[in-house]
mmCIF file of C-alpha atoms and ligand atoms in Angstrom:
data_model
loop_
_atom_site.group_PDB
_atom_site.id
_atom_site.type_symbol
_atom_site.label_atom_id
_atom_site.label_comp_id
_atom_site.label_asym_id
_atom_site.label_seq_id
_atom_site.Cartn_x
_atom_site.Cartn_y
_atom_site.Cartn_z
ATOM 1 C CA UNK A 1 35.700 9.111 0.489
ATOM 2 C CA UNK A 2 34.581 8.857 4.533
ATOM 3 C CA UNK A 3 30.852 8.751 5.545
ATOM 4 C CA UNK A 4 31.614 11.882 7.261
ATOM 5 C CA UNK A 5 33.278 13.428 4.549
ATOM 6 C CA UNK A 6 31.833 12.190 1.274
ATOM 7 C CA UNK A 7 32.937 14.787 -1.205
ATOM 8 C CA UNK A 8 30.559 17.138 -1.845
ATOM 9 C CA UNK A 9 27.858 16.640 -4.844
ATOM 10 C CA UNK A 10 26.184 19.617 -5.842
ATOM 11 C CA UNK A 11 23.185 19.354 -3.990
ATOM 12 C CA UNK A 12 20.087 21.728 -3.856
ATOM 13 C CA UNK A 13 19.257 21.883 0.387
ATOM 14 C CA UNK A 14 16.076 23.555 1.583
ATOM 15 C CA UNK A 15 16.885 23.462 5.276
ATOM 16 C CA UNK A 16 13.185 24.458 7.219
ATOM 17 C CA UNK A 17 13.974 26.166 11.254
ATOM 18 C CA UNK A 18 17.984 26.361 10.346
ATOM 19 C CA UNK A 19 17.375 29.442 12.856
ATOM 20 C CA UNK A 20 16.458 27.172 15.315
ATOM 21 C CA UNK A 21 19.591 24.856 17.425
ATOM 22 C CA UNK A 22 18.709 22.065 15.407
ATOM 23 C CA UNK A 23 18.444 24.020 12.168
ATOM 24 C CA UNK A 24 22.031 25.811 12.840
ATOM 25 C CA UNK A 25 23.915 22.736 13.456
ATOM 26 C CA UNK A 26 22.378 21.062 10.263
ATOM 27 C CA UNK A 27 23.825 23.548 8.555
ATOM 28 C CA UNK A 28 26.870 24.661 9.620
ATOM 29 C CA UNK A 29 27.359 20.735 9.112
ATOM 30 C CA UNK A 30 26.082 21.100 5.287
ATOM 31 C CA UNK A 31 28.126 24.117 5.050
ATOM 32 C CA UNK A 32 31.235 22.618 6.162
ATOM 33 C CA UNK A 33 30.251 19.787 3.397
ATOM 34 C CA UNK A 34 30.644 22.767 0.568
ATOM 35 C CA UNK A 35 26.113 22.192 0.353
ATOM 36 C CA UNK A 36 24.035 24.743 -1.092
ATOM 37 C CA UNK A 37 21.772 25.029 0.958
ATOM 38 C CA UNK A 38 18.476 28.064 1.537
ATOM 39 C CA UNK A 39 17.704 29.038 4.905
ATOM 40 C CA UNK A 40 14.132 28.711 5.631
ATOM 41 C CA UNK A 41 12.992 31.179 8.564
ATOM 42 C CA UNK A 42 9.979 33.002 9.774
ATOM 43 C CA UNK A 43 9.333 36.404 7.996
ATOM 44 C CA UNK A 44 10.411 39.581 9.856
ATOM 45 C CA UNK A 45 9.789 42.441 7.630
ATOM 46 C CA UNK A 46 11.240 44.879 6.341
ATOM 47 C CA UNK A 47 14.237 44.748 4.319
ATOM 48 C CA UNK A 48 16.209 41.724 4.708
ATOM 49 C CA UNK A 49 13.592 39.412 4.985
ATOM 50 C CA UNK A 50 14.616 37.889 1.137
ATOM 51 C CA UNK A 51 18.468 38.900 1.485
ATOM 52 C CA UNK A 52 21.327 36.246 0.801
ATOM 53 C CA UNK A 53 20.214 32.588 1.722
ATOM 54 C CA UNK A 54 16.746 33.421 3.152
ATOM 55 C CA UNK A 55 14.055 32.949 2.196
ATOM 56 C CA UNK A 56 10.715 33.942 4.489
ATOM 57 C CA UNK A 57 8.418 31.304 5.334
ATOM 58 C CA UNK A 58 5.232 31.534 7.937
ATOM 59 C CA UNK A 59 5.217 26.958 7.600
ATOM 60 C CA UNK A 60 2.231 26.559 10.089
ATOM 61 C CA UNK A 61 -0.200 27.796 7.426
ATOM 62 C CA UNK A 62 1.289 26.006 4.855
ATOM 63 C CA UNK A 63 -1.259 22.383 4.988
ATOM 64 C CA UNK A 64 -1.781 22.064 1.313
ATOM 65 C CA UNK A 65 0.737 20.064 -1.415
ATOM 66 C CA UNK A 66 0.158 22.927 -3.985
ATOM 67 C CA UNK A 67 1.451 25.956 -1.321
ATOM 68 C CA UNK A 68 4.843 23.672 -1.582
ATOM 69 C CA UNK A 69 4.542 23.371 -4.989
ATOM 70 C CA UNK A 70 6.566 26.413 -6.282
ATOM 71 C CA UNK A 71 9.750 26.062 -3.231
ATOM 72 C CA UNK A 72 10.452 22.201 -4.746
ATOM 73 C CA UNK A 73 11.519 23.760 -7.931
ATOM 74 C CA UNK A 74 15.827 22.838 -8.259
ATOM 75 C CA UNK A 75 15.405 21.104 -5.445
ATOM 76 C CA UNK A 76 17.479 18.213 -4.360
ATOM 77 C CA UNK A 77 15.993 17.641 -0.115
ATOM 78 C CA UNK A 78 14.499 18.760 2.442
ATOM 79 C CA UNK A 79 15.680 18.772 5.809
ATOM 80 C CA UNK A 80 12.569 19.526 9.018
ATOM 81 C CA UNK A 81 14.049 20.815 11.291
ATOM 82 C CA UNK A 82 11.104 22.794 12.421
ATOM 83 C CA UNK A 83 8.813 21.982 16.047
ATOM 84 C CA UNK A 84 7.204 24.635 18.872
ATOM 85 C CA UNK A 85 7.733 23.758 23.031
ATOM 86 C CA UNK A 86 4.141 25.382 23.265
ATOM 87 C CA UNK A 87 0.676 26.437 21.188
ATOM 88 C CA UNK A 88 1.288 30.799 19.702
ATOM 89 C CA UNK A 89 -1.331 32.249 18.518
ATOM 90 C CA UNK A 90 -2.476 30.522 15.068
ATOM 91 C CA UNK A 91 -0.111 28.423 15.319
ATOM 92 C CA UNK A 92 -1.208 25.171 16.463
ATOM 93 C CA UNK A 93 0.611 21.423 17.629
ATOM 94 C CA UNK A 94 -1.540 20.210 15.193
ATOM 95 C CA UNK A 95 -0.146 22.657 11.822
ATOM 96 C CA UNK A 96 3.634 22.506 12.806
ATOM 97 C CA UNK A 97 3.483 19.021 13.364
ATOM 98 C CA UNK A 98 1.277 17.879 11.844
ATOM 99 C CA UNK A 99 -0.495 19.160 9.257
ATOM 100 C CA UNK A 100 2.687 21.272 7.529
ATOM 101 C CA UNK A 101 4.593 18.096 7.384
ATOM 102 C CA UNK A 102 2.432 15.921 6.655
ATOM 103 C CA UNK A 103 1.770 18.430 2.898
ATOM 104 C CA UNK A 104 5.232 18.678 3.144
ATOM 105 C CA UNK A 105 5.230 15.349 2.326
ATOM 106 C CA UNK A 106 3.157 14.794 -0.374
ATOM 107 C CA UNK A 107 4.608 17.328 -2.404
ATOM 108 C CA UNK A 108 7.958 15.167 -2.357
ATOM 109 C CA UNK A 109 6.505 12.735 -3.448
ATOM 110 C CA UNK A 110 4.777 14.536 -6.120
ATOM 111 C CA UNK A 111 7.620 16.200 -7.015
ATOM 112 C CA UNK A 112 10.608 13.812 -6.737
ATOM 113 C CA UNK A 113 11.826 15.978 -3.835
ATOM 114 C CA UNK A 114 14.008 14.455 -0.767
ATOM 115 C CA UNK A 115 12.795 14.719 2.425
ATOM 116 C CA UNK A 116 14.676 14.675 6.088
ATOM 117 C CA UNK A 117 12.195 15.140 9.247
ATOM 118 C CA UNK A 118 13.344 15.937 12.348
ATOM 119 C CA UNK A 119 11.518 13.860 14.820
ATOM 120 C CA UNK A 120 11.515 13.500 18.281
ATOM 121 C CA UNK A 121 12.263 8.562 20.538
ATOM 122 C CA UNK A 122 9.636 8.220 22.443
ATOM 123 C CA UNK A 123 6.291 8.928 20.823
ATOM 124 C CA UNK A 124 3.899 6.604 21.625
ATOM 125 C CA UNK A 125 -0.392 6.353 20.913
ATOM 126 C CA UNK A 126 -2.057 7.765 23.792
ATOM 127 C CA UNK A 127 0.199 10.104 24.665
ATOM 128 C CA UNK A 128 -2.396 12.477 26.854
ATOM 129 C CA UNK A 129 0.385 15.144 25.292
ATOM 130 C CA UNK A 130 -1.037 17.582 22.304
ATOM 131 C CA UNK A 131 2.387 17.948 21.596
ATOM 132 C CA UNK A 132 4.190 14.632 21.793
ATOM 133 C CA UNK A 133 0.685 13.273 19.281
ATOM 134 C CA UNK A 134 1.245 16.102 16.699
ATOM 135 C CA UNK A 135 4.547 14.325 16.676
ATOM 136 C CA UNK A 136 3.645 10.764 15.709
ATOM 137 C CA UNK A 137 0.887 12.203 13.902
ATOM 138 C CA UNK A 138 3.075 13.699 11.668
ATOM 139 C CA UNK A 139 5.792 10.882 11.410
ATOM 140 C CA UNK A 140 2.659 8.870 10.373
ATOM 141 C CA UNK A 141 1.315 11.224 8.367
ATOM 142 C CA UNK A 142 5.357 11.057 5.809
ATOM 143 C CA UNK A 143 5.597 7.459 6.417
ATOM 144 C CA UNK A 144 2.464 7.292 3.728
ATOM 145 C CA UNK A 145 2.779 9.737 1.778
ATOM 146 C CA UNK A 146 5.363 7.781 -1.197
ATOM 147 C CA UNK A 147 7.992 10.741 0.091
ATOM 148 C CA UNK A 148 12.013 9.569 -0.712
ATOM 149 C CA UNK A 149 11.854 10.361 3.848
ATOM 150 C CA UNK A 150 13.476 9.344 6.673
ATOM 151 C CA UNK A 151 12.915 9.800 10.116
ATOM 152 C CA UNK A 152 14.949 11.621 12.548
ATOM 153 C CA UNK A 153 14.742 10.832 16.096
ATOM 154 C CA UNK A 154 17.228 12.418 18.274
ATOM 155 C CA UNK A 155 17.793 11.765 22.186
ATOM 156 C CA UNK A 156 17.942 14.983 24.177
ATOM 157 C CA UNK A 157 20.771 17.133 22.881
ATOM 158 C CA UNK A 158 22.929 18.782 24.302
ATOM 159 C CA UNK A 159 24.885 21.616 22.851
ATOM 160 C CA UNK A 160 25.564 25.695 22.480
ATOM 161 C CA UNK A 161 22.855 27.543 21.128
ATOM 162 C CA UNK A 162 20.624 25.266 22.848
ATOM 163 C CA UNK A 163 17.492 26.328 25.164
ATOM 164 C CA UNK A 164 16.182 22.720 27.005
ATOM 165 C CA UNK A 165 20.713 22.753 26.467
ATOM 166 C CA UNK A 166 21.033 26.306 28.732
ATOM 167 C CA UNK A 167 18.072 25.860 31.008
ATOM 168 C CA UNK A 168 19.443 22.002 32.238
ATOM 169 C CA UNK A 169 23.345 23.332 32.266
ATOM 170 C CA UNK A 170 21.790 26.160 33.916
ATOM 171 C CA UNK A 171 19.645 23.528 36.963
ATOM 172 C CA UNK A 172 23.105 21.735 36.476
ATOM 173 C CA UNK A 173 25.613 24.805 38.259
ATOM 174 C CA UNK A 174 23.028 24.624 41.471
ATOM 175 C CA UNK A 175 24.419 23.862 44.217
ATOM 176 C CA UNK A 176 20.706 22.112 45.155
ATOM 177 C CA UNK A 177 18.839 20.199 42.092
ATOM 178 C CA UNK A 178 15.570 20.045 42.083
ATOM 179 C CA UNK A 179 14.544 16.480 40.569
ATOM 180 C CA UNK A 180 10.891 14.914 39.782
ATOM 181 C CA UNK A 181 10.661 11.746 41.378
ATOM 182 C CA UNK A 182 10.104 9.775 38.412
ATOM 183 C CA UNK A 183 12.032 11.052 35.914
ATOM 184 C CA UNK A 184 12.869 7.457 35.610
ATOM 185 C CA UNK A 185 12.844 6.992 32.161
ATOM 186 C CA UNK A 186 17.077 7.092 31.103
ATOM 187 C CA UNK A 187 17.963 9.931 28.154
ATOM 188 C CA UNK A 188 21.067 9.181 25.499
ATOM 189 C CA UNK A 189 22.479 12.561 25.095
ATOM 190 C CA UNK A 190 24.115 13.670 22.510
ATOM 191 C CA UNK A 191 26.154 16.748 21.213
ATOM 192 C CA UNK A 192 24.191 18.984 18.322
ATOM 193 C CA UNK A 193 27.738 19.461 16.544
ATOM 194 C CA UNK A 194 26.918 14.926 16.084
ATOM 195 C CA UNK A 195 23.183 15.258 15.676
ATOM 196 C CA UNK A 196 24.706 18.253 13.007
ATOM 197 C CA UNK A 197 26.538 15.680 11.107
ATOM 198 C CA UNK A 198 24.544 12.075 11.319
ATOM 199 C CA UNK A 199 22.696 15.021 9.304
ATOM 200 C CA UNK A 200 25.588 16.050 6.673
ATOM 201 C CA UNK A 201 25.704 12.280 5.809
ATOM 202 C CA UNK A 202 22.075 11.361 5.493
ATOM 203 C CA UNK A 203 21.810 13.774 3.322
ATOM 204 C CA UNK A 204 24.172 11.989 0.898
ATOM 205 C CA UNK A 205 22.667 9.269 0.870
ATOM 206 C CA UNK A 206 21.161 8.938 -3.562
ATOM 207 C CA UNK A 207 17.834 7.149 -1.659
ATOM 208 C CA UNK A 208 16.089 5.952 2.244
ATOM 209 C CA UNK A 209 14.886 3.378 1.261
ATOM 210 C CA UNK A 210 17.210 1.449 3.461
ATOM 211 C CA UNK A 211 17.096 3.739 6.004
ATOM 212 C CA UNK A 212 13.745 5.036 6.999
ATOM 213 C CA UNK A 213 14.497 6.791 9.918
ATOM 214 C CA UNK A 214 17.484 7.552 12.591
ATOM 215 C CA UNK A 215 17.010 7.570 16.170
ATOM 216 C CA UNK A 216 19.969 8.078 17.325
ATOM 217 C CA UNK A 217 22.142 9.004 21.092
ATOM 218 C CA UNK A 218 25.124 9.273 22.470
ATOM 219 C CA UNK A 219 26.492 6.421 23.595
ATOM 220 C CA UNK A 220 25.382 6.905 27.039
ATOM 221 C CA UNK A 221 22.410 6.101 29.057
ATOM 222 C CA UNK A 222 21.664 8.577 31.874
ATOM 223 C CA UNK A 223 18.801 8.464 33.868
ATOM 224 C CA UNK A 224 17.758 12.679 34.176
ATOM 225 C CA UNK A 225 18.901 13.068 38.057
ATOM 226 C CA UNK A 226 22.150 11.159 37.197
ATOM 227 C CA UNK A 227 22.778 13.459 33.537
ATOM 228 C CA UNK A 228 21.776 16.474 36.154
ATOM 229 C CA UNK A 229 25.051 15.831 38.863
ATOM 230 C CA UNK A 230 27.020 15.040 35.627
ATOM 231 C CA UNK A 231 26.698 17.985 33.229
ATOM 232 C CA UNK A 232 27.517 19.954 36.806
ATOM 233 C CA UNK A 233 30.873 17.760 37.267
ATOM 234 C CA UNK A 234 31.432 19.268 33.245
ATOM 235 C CA UNK A 235 29.686 22.974 34.428
ATOM 236 C CA UNK A 236 32.461 23.403 37.950
ATOM 237 C CA UNK A 237 35.502 23.854 37.042
ATOM 238 C CA UNK A 238 37.027 22.959 40.744
ATOM 239 C CA UNK A 239 38.173 19.687 41.034
ATOM 240 C CA UNK A 240 36.707 16.970 42.173
ATOM 241 C CA UNK A 241 33.505 18.219 41.835
ATOM 242 C CA UNK A 242 31.145 17.993 44.645
ATOM 243 C CA UNK A 243 27.787 16.876 43.662
ATOM 244 C CA UNK A 244 24.585 18.729 43.836
ATOM 245 C CA UNK A 245 22.074 17.222 47.116
ATOM 246 C CA UNK A 246 19.187 16.201 44.804
ATOM 247 C CA UNK A 247 15.227 16.610 46.445
ATOM 248 C CA UNK A 248 12.750 13.677 45.360
ATOM 249 C CA UNK A 249 9.463 15.878 44.429
ATOM 250 C CA UNK A 250 6.496 13.629 44.679
ATOM 251 C CA UNK A 251 4.764 13.327 40.755
ATOM 252 C CA UNK A 252 2.292 15.213 41.628
ATOM 253 C CA UNK A 253 4.076 18.444 41.371
ATOM 254 C CA UNK A 254 6.307 17.228 39.303
ATOM 255 C CA UNK A 255 2.851 17.355 36.735
ATOM 256 C CA UNK A 256 1.250 20.567 38.458
ATOM 257 C CA UNK A 257 4.908 22.174 37.882
ATOM 258 C CA UNK A 258 4.800 20.872 34.802
ATOM 259 C CA UNK A 259 1.420 22.713 33.921
ATOM 260 C CA UNK A 260 2.035 26.119 35.058
ATOM 261 C CA UNK A 261 5.383 26.131 32.536
ATOM 262 C CA UNK A 262 2.691 25.889 30.200
ATOM 263 C CA UNK A 263 0.639 28.336 31.468
ATOM 264 C CA UNK A 264 3.412 30.755 31.449
ATOM 265 C CA UNK A 265 5.200 29.489 29.039
ATOM 266 C CA UNK A 266 7.891 29.380 31.291
ATOM 267 C CA UNK A 267 11.262 27.477 30.652
ATOM 268 C CA UNK A 268 12.053 24.280 28.201
ATOM 269 C CA UNK A 269 10.475 22.014 30.663
ATOM 270 C CA UNK A 270 6.144 20.907 29.236
ATOM 271 C CA UNK A 271 3.485 18.357 30.338
ATOM 272 C CA UNK A 272 4.332 17.083 27.185
ATOM 273 C CA UNK A 273 8.610 16.665 28.689
ATOM 274 C CA UNK A 274 7.170 15.711 31.989
ATOM 275 C CA UNK A 275 5.670 12.173 30.214
ATOM 276 C CA UNK A 276 8.676 11.882 28.216
ATOM 277 C CA UNK A 277 10.725 11.969 31.806
ATOM 278 C CA UNK A 278 9.111 9.352 32.724
ATOM 279 C CA UNK A 279 10.182 6.998 29.707
ATOM 280 C CA UNK A 280 13.502 5.876 28.174
ATOM 281 C CA UNK A 281 14.226 7.270 25.721
ATOM 282 C CA UNK A 282 17.062 5.906 24.294
ATOM 283 C CA UNK A 283 18.120 4.692 20.213
ATOM 284 C CA UNK A 284 17.184 1.192 19.556
ATOM 285 C CA UNK A 285 19.444 0.559 17.820
ATOM 286 C CA UNK A 286 21.425 3.367 17.909
ATOM 287 C CA UNK A 287 21.930 4.542 14.300
ATOM 288 C CA UNK A 288 24.591 7.439 14.924
ATOM 289 C CA UNK A 289 28.069 5.702 15.433
ATOM 290 C CA UNK A 290 26.844 3.806 11.458
ATOM 291 C CA UNK A 291 26.783 7.259 9.865
ATOM 292 C CA UNK A 292 29.216 9.358 12.366
ATOM 293 C CA UNK A 293 31.672 6.760 11.555
ATOM 294 C CA UNK A 294 32.764 6.870 14.710
ATOM 295 C CA UNK A 295 31.923 7.052 18.869
ATOM 296 C CA UNK A 296 29.476 9.567 19.313
ATOM 297 C CA UNK A 297 30.954 12.932 20.674
ATOM 298 C CA UNK A 298 30.949 11.982 25.023
ATOM 299 C CA UNK A 299 28.297 14.263 26.680
ATOM 300 C CA UNK A 300 30.741 15.332 29.150
ATOM 301 C CA UNK A 301 32.566 17.558 26.570
ATOM 302 C CA UNK A 302 33.720 20.692 27.350
ATOM 303 C CA UNK A 303 32.185 23.787 25.764
ATOM 304 C CA UNK A 304 33.538 27.119 26.128
ATOM 305 C CA UNK A 305 30.844 30.518 27.332
ATOM 306 C CA UNK A 306 28.168 29.441 29.044
ATOM 307 C CA UNK A 307 26.430 32.279 30.060
ATOM 308 C CA UNK A 308 26.901 33.662 26.701
ATOM 309 C CA UNK A 309 25.326 29.975 25.033
ATOM 310 C CA UNK A 310 21.935 30.928 27.603
ATOM 311 C CA UNK A 311 22.336 34.988 26.208
ATOM 312 C CA UNK A 312 22.694 33.257 23.680
ATOM 313 C CA UNK A 313 18.901 31.911 22.769
HETATM 314 N N1 NAP B 401 16.097 20.097 20.836
HETATM 315 C C1 NAP B 401 16.346 19.224 21.419
HETATM 316 O O1 NAP B 401 17.164 18.266 22.716
HETATM 317 C C2 NAP B 401 15.533 18.467 20.589
HETATM 318 C C3 NAP B 401 15.359 16.542 21.689
HETATM 319 C C4 NAP B 401 14.539 16.152 19.863
HETATM 320 C C5 NAP B 401 13.516 16.070 19.130
HETATM 321 N N2 NAP B 401 13.691 18.014 18.842
HETATM 322 C C6 NAP B 401 12.576 18.761 18.330
HETATM 323 O O2 NAP B 401 13.152 18.791 17.372
HETATM 324 C C7 NAP B 401 12.703 19.880 15.808
HETATM 325 C C8 NAP B 401 13.583 21.345 16.244
HETATM 326 O O3 NAP B 401 14.033 21.614 17.696
HETATM 327 P P1 NAP B 401 14.756 22.714 17.688
HETATM 328 O O4 NAP B 401 15.692 22.498 20.110
HETATM 329 O O5 NAP B 401 15.737 22.956 16.585
HETATM 330 O O6 NAP B 401 13.821 23.755 17.940
HETATM 331 P P2 NAP B 401 14.243 25.338 17.379
HETATM 332 O O7 NAP B 401 15.460 25.724 18.658
HETATM 333 O O8 NAP B 401 12.833 26.119 18.892
HETATM 334 O O9 NAP B 401 14.062 25.252 16.818
HETATM 335 C C9 NAP B 401 12.990 25.669 15.294
HETATM 336 C C10 NAP B 401 13.299 25.911 14.706
HETATM 337 O O10 NAP B 401 11.340 26.086 14.133
HETATM 338 C C11 NAP B 401 11.017 27.142 13.631
HETATM 339 N N3 NAP B 401 9.891 27.725 13.217
HETATM 340 C C12 NAP B 401 8.496 26.763 13.826
HETATM 341 N N4 NAP B 401 7.189 27.433 14.044
HETATM 342 C C13 NAP B 401 7.628 28.270 12.700
HETATM 343 C C14 NAP B 401 7.162 28.480 11.361
HETATM 344 N N5 NAP B 401 5.116 28.113 11.975
HETATM 345 N N6 NAP B 401 7.314 28.921 10.642
HETATM 346 C C15 NAP B 401 8.297 29.207 10.407
HETATM 347 N N7 NAP B 401 9.817 28.625 11.232
HETATM 348 C C16 NAP B 401 9.147 28.247 12.387
HETATM 349 C C17 NAP B 401 11.777 28.434 14.636
HETATM 350 O O11 NAP B 401 11.448 29.994 13.942
HETATM 351 P P3 NAP B 401 10.805 30.605 14.757
HETATM 352 O O12 NAP B 401 12.410 30.930 16.420
HETATM 353 O O13 NAP B 401 11.753 32.205 14.151
HETATM 354 O O14 NAP B 401 10.343 30.382 15.155
HETATM 355 C C18 NAP B 401 12.725 27.503 13.957
HETATM 356 O O15 NAP B 401 14.314 28.037 14.105
HETATM 357 C C19 NAP B 401 11.647 19.484 17.583
HETATM 358 O O16 NAP B 401 10.003 19.497 16.431
HETATM 359 C C20 NAP B 401 12.051 19.218 18.895
HETATM 360 O O17 NAP B 401 11.096 18.969 18.739
HETATM 361 C C21 NAP B 401 14.777 18.359 20.168
#
């Protein structure tokens, strides 16, 4: 039995955020291994809300452990892949990234259910971004909950169906790149399929007592501008591909641009991401090769149907 393809266990998983980029890859990886997955998505109204293996839930309203109790019956493991890039009416960062996972973790502790929570690299005390600070508080609440938990922190993810991933692929394909001068932090981009496999391996661990966190990344480090050039090489089939001309934007332009993107809810570029780009965003140590039992796929892994993918997200 290898780590990557363990014998299917009679495992019942509740998957939160199952319609999302990460959630879909986690579901695919679990399904391949014969795991029974109950997928949670936002209620859509009308017929088919609870059809098949879908469970409709408005997660930002589930801020007390009691709200979770009934949903954890006959469940061995909850995987939380929920997150919001921007706040919506009645749906704050605090509720989605902190209060909801805190209540879930407390309920998991009481019910003896294991929990895998998706967070992000690069969170730190004092970050002047509500997006980042709510995520950090969510992690801290889970760590204090008494639940048998594992916090997964992926670096930037590339792959089919990702909002950010598709934008980066599109921007990279242009002959001119506008790059924030201050985006000097290094990233260890990884493939979404590898991330899904890593979740599946974690799911089969009987306990997370020796794996309370898993910081995950690919095996190459890139500064943002370098990453764009590499993606450009993948997107263009002519060989050798001409590198894009890169125009460096002063920090004040990048900061103002990030605030404007937040204001108009435009693109995945946000103030929180501007902060992240200025710092290293790499896993130390990187748990991905150990979980997969092999080297991570390179981000130069060729994809098909990029344009279709962009329309999907
Ligand atoms: N993508 C990356 O490169 C990356 C890297 C590191 C960490 N992460 C973190 O990983 C998490 C997931 O990322 P992702 O890229 O998969 O995001 P995503 O594609 O936007 O997926 C988020 C999921 O959460 C669900 N959701 C959000 N608020 C909800 C609510 N109130 N009730 C019910 N469902 C709700 C979404 O459903 P709806 O679509 O219906 O809202 C969606 O299924 C986030 O915390 C993100 O910060 C992502």
